[in-house]
């Protein structure tokens, strides 16, 4: 079963990329069999200049609907391989134009029969489709631009984020604390539990609160979507522990709000430092910690008591 299909429209970009990679690979093999040395990714710029004449980078970017840096990078590569020649613009001496080399002209002539055969085969596939692919792509691209996709998504995320409330411990959140943390433990570490995990997850009020620590939760539309524990330790320090965000609520900045709340609490209590143990596989979490100023250090005890933890990070709150 193709899992991409189950993801529906969320996998559109990945599926288009997969289809593009497959087509590129097939065409590369066809070129090789035909004795043609040509990178399929050169086709749009190569044929644009062949049909429209020499082009500036900006002009080619606008004609192909591709970013200026992407065209510039592609052109540089094609110049190095001898397909394009850069020459001064006849009207604007500050600008340059891209033209085809003799090598490119020869390759184009070689490739024309191959392109005709490719087009014939693609037309054959399109004729068997219930919906024309190119028409659907054209329509999607137009609607994508009209809807201002990026801004709409960011605005929706901001609206969601504004509905997030950071709250303190209450007994009714005990099951949520365990549920949220077991989710990532099951996902990344096959549900591995140490004795410390069992004590902290089964009795968080005893393990954290009774020892001078704190528990924070994110509530969204009456649902607990994230949790974080702040454990009081020796030497006037706190440990960030058991931070977990519901997978369906990730990407809304909830982890950032929780971490900021915990750090502000530690600062108000005049803690010297905050530390944590994590795993390098949890790249999003590690990046978040780094963004807050946490730095990777040698573990003060040599190694963690958690077999899964391969990183120790600290944030100094007071100057040494």
GROMACS .gro file of C-alpha atoms in nm, residues 20-167:
model
  148
   20UNK     CA    1   0.921   1.453  -1.111
   21UNK     CA    2   1.215   1.246  -0.981
   22UNK     CA    3   1.079   0.937  -1.154
   23UNK     CA    4   1.034   1.119  -1.486
   24UNK     CA    5   1.383   1.271  -1.460
   25UNK     CA    6   1.535   0.931  -1.392
   26UNK     CA    7   1.349   0.768  -1.684
   27UNK     CA    8   1.446   1.046  -1.925
   28UNK     CA    9   1.810   1.024  -1.813
   29UNK     CA   10   1.813   0.653  -1.900
   30UNK     CA   11   1.651   0.728  -2.237
   31UNK     CA   12   1.911   0.995  -2.312
   32UNK     CA   13   2.191   0.753  -2.222
   33UNK     CA   14   2.049   0.481  -2.447
   34UNK     CA   15   2.023   0.735  -2.731
   35UNK     CA   16   2.384   0.844  -2.678
   36UNK     CA   17   2.286   1.193  -2.561
   37UNK     CA   18   2.474   1.355  -2.273
   38UNK     CA   19   2.218   1.595  -2.128
   39UNK     CA   20   2.077   1.665  -1.782
   40UNK     CA   21   1.694   1.664  -1.810
   41UNK     CA   22   1.676   1.962  -1.573
   42UNK     CA   23   1.839   2.176  -1.845
   43UNK     CA   24   1.543   2.126  -2.081
   44UNK     CA   25   1.328   2.433  -1.993
   45UNK     CA   26   1.609   2.691  -2.013
   46UNK     CA   27   1.769   2.522  -2.312
   47UNK     CA   28   1.449   2.519  -2.517
   48UNK     CA   29   1.348   2.869  -2.404
   49UNK     CA   30   1.667   3.015  -2.548
   50UNK     CA   31   1.641   2.791  -2.853
   51UNK     CA   32   1.292   2.920  -2.935
   52UNK     CA   33   1.304   3.276  -2.797
   53UNK     CA   34   1.667   3.369  -2.852
   54UNK     CA   35   1.924   3.494  -2.595
   55UNK     CA   36   1.778   3.570  -2.253
   56UNK     CA   37   1.884   3.764  -1.945
   57UNK     CA   38   1.859   3.589  -1.607
   58UNK     CA   39   1.568   3.808  -1.500
   59UNK     CA   40   1.386   3.761  -1.830
   60UNK     CA   41   1.434   3.382  -1.818
   61UNK     CA   42   1.317   3.377  -1.457
   62UNK     CA   43   0.995   3.557  -1.548
   63UNK     CA   44   0.933   3.345  -1.859
   64UNK     CA   45   0.979   3.015  -1.674
   65UNK     CA   46   0.818   3.124  -1.345
   66UNK     CA   47   1.126   3.016  -1.150
   67UNK     CA   48   1.317   3.223  -0.894
   68UNK     CA   49   1.605   3.441  -1.009
   69UNK     CA   50   1.861   3.257  -0.785
   70UNK     CA   51   1.748   2.919  -0.919
   71UNK     CA   52   1.790   3.030  -1.283
   72UNK     CA   53   2.125   3.191  -1.203
   73UNK     CA   54   2.251   2.872  -1.039
   74UNK     CA   55   2.126   2.657  -1.328
   75UNK     CA   56   2.280   2.892  -1.586
   76UNK     CA   57   2.618   2.886  -1.411
   77UNK     CA   58   2.615   2.508  -1.421
   78UNK     CA   59   2.519   2.500  -1.790
   79UNK     CA   60   2.794   2.753  -1.870
   80UNK     CA   61   3.053   2.536  -1.693
   81UNK     CA   62   2.939   2.234  -1.893
   82UNK     CA   63   2.957   2.426  -2.219
   83UNK     CA   64   2.587   2.454  -2.308
   84UNK     CA   65   2.548   2.828  -2.260
   85UNK     CA   66   2.755   3.135  -2.342
   86UNK     CA   67   2.726   3.457  -2.144
   87UNK     CA   68   2.771   3.776  -2.346
   88UNK     CA   69   2.714   4.151  -2.286
   89UNK     CA   70   2.364   4.282  -2.346
   90UNK     CA   71   2.363   4.495  -2.666
   91UNK     CA   72   2.148   4.771  -2.509
   92UNK     CA   73   2.254   4.755  -2.145
   93UNK     CA   74   2.627   4.718  -2.085
   94UNK     CA   75   2.565   4.646  -1.714
   95UNK     CA   76   2.368   4.333  -1.798
   96UNK     CA   77   2.447   4.011  -1.979
   97UNK     CA   78   2.254   3.759  -2.185
   98UNK     CA   79   2.262   3.382  -2.213
   99UNK     CA   80   2.296   3.225  -2.556
  100UNK     CA   81   2.339   2.871  -2.681
  101UNK     CA   82   2.682   2.728  -2.761
  102UNK     CA   83   2.759   2.510  -3.062
  103UNK     CA   84   2.753   2.214  -2.824
  104UNK     CA   85   2.398   2.302  -2.719
  105UNK     CA   86   2.282   2.337  -3.081
  106UNK     CA   87   2.421   1.992  -3.161
  107UNK     CA   88   2.261   1.833  -2.855
  108UNK     CA   89   1.924   1.990  -2.937
  109UNK     CA   90   1.932   1.843  -3.286
  110UNK     CA   91   2.019   1.503  -3.140
  111UNK     CA   92   1.747   1.529  -2.879
  112UNK     CA   93   1.460   1.641  -3.104
  113UNK     CA   94   1.360   1.284  -3.207
  114UNK     CA   95   1.377   1.178  -2.842
  115UNK     CA   96   1.160   1.471  -2.734
  116UNK     CA   97   0.906   1.383  -3.002
  117UNK     CA   98   0.893   1.023  -2.880
  118UNK     CA   99   0.862   1.136  -2.519
  119UNK     CA  100   0.579   1.372  -2.606
  120UNK     CA  101   0.399   1.099  -2.799
  121UNK     CA  102   0.419   0.862  -2.505
  122UNK     CA  103   0.305   1.128  -2.259
  123UNK     CA  104   0.010   1.213  -2.484
  124UNK     CA  105  -0.077   0.842  -2.487
  125UNK     CA  106  -0.084   0.838  -2.105
  126UNK     CA  107  -0.287   1.162  -2.090
  127UNK     CA  108  -0.541   1.021  -2.338
  128UNK     CA  109  -0.612   0.733  -2.100
  129UNK     CA  110  -0.668   0.961  -1.801
  130UNK     CA  111  -1.017   1.048  -1.686
  131UNK     CA  112  -0.889   1.399  -1.598
  132UNK     CA  113  -0.622   1.582  -1.802
  133UNK     CA  114  -0.318   1.619  -1.577
  134UNK     CA  115  -0.177   1.936  -1.733
  135UNK     CA  116  -0.514   2.112  -1.726
  136UNK     CA  117  -0.552   2.020  -1.359
  137UNK     CA  118  -0.197   2.140  -1.281
  138UNK     CA  119  -0.257   2.469  -1.465
  139UNK     CA  120  -0.579   2.527  -1.274
  140UNK     CA  121  -0.419   2.435  -0.942
  141UNK     CA  122  -0.122   2.668  -1.001
  142UNK     CA  123  -0.358   2.957  -1.082
  143UNK     CA  124  -0.574   2.899  -0.774
  144UNK     CA  125  -0.264   2.849  -0.559
  145UNK     CA  126  -0.138   3.194  -0.655
  146UNK     CA  127  -0.481   3.357  -0.617
  147UNK     CA  128  -0.532   3.216  -0.268
  148UNK     CA  129  -0.202   3.355  -0.131
  149UNK     CA  130  -0.135   3.011   0.013
  150UNK     CA  131   0.158   3.092   0.245
  151UNK     CA  132  -0.005   3.393   0.412
  152UNK     CA  133  -0.336   3.211   0.458
  153UNK     CA  134  -0.166   2.916   0.629
  154UNK     CA  135   0.040   3.144   0.856
  155UNK     CA  136  -0.268   3.347   0.947
  156UNK     CA  137  -0.455   3.027   1.033
  157UNK     CA  138  -0.166   2.914   1.253
  158UNK     CA  139  -0.160   3.251   1.427
  159UNK     CA  140  -0.532   3.227   1.497
  160UNK     CA  141  -0.479   2.881   1.646
  161UNK     CA  142  -0.184   3.003   1.852
  162UNK     CA  143  -0.389   3.288   1.996
  163UNK     CA  144  -0.635   3.032   2.137
  164UNK     CA  145  -0.363   2.854   2.337
  165UNK     CA  146  -0.366   2.904   2.713
  166UNK     CA  147  -0.072   2.806   2.935
  167UNK     CA  148  -0.200   2.677   3.270
   0.00000   0.00000   0.00000
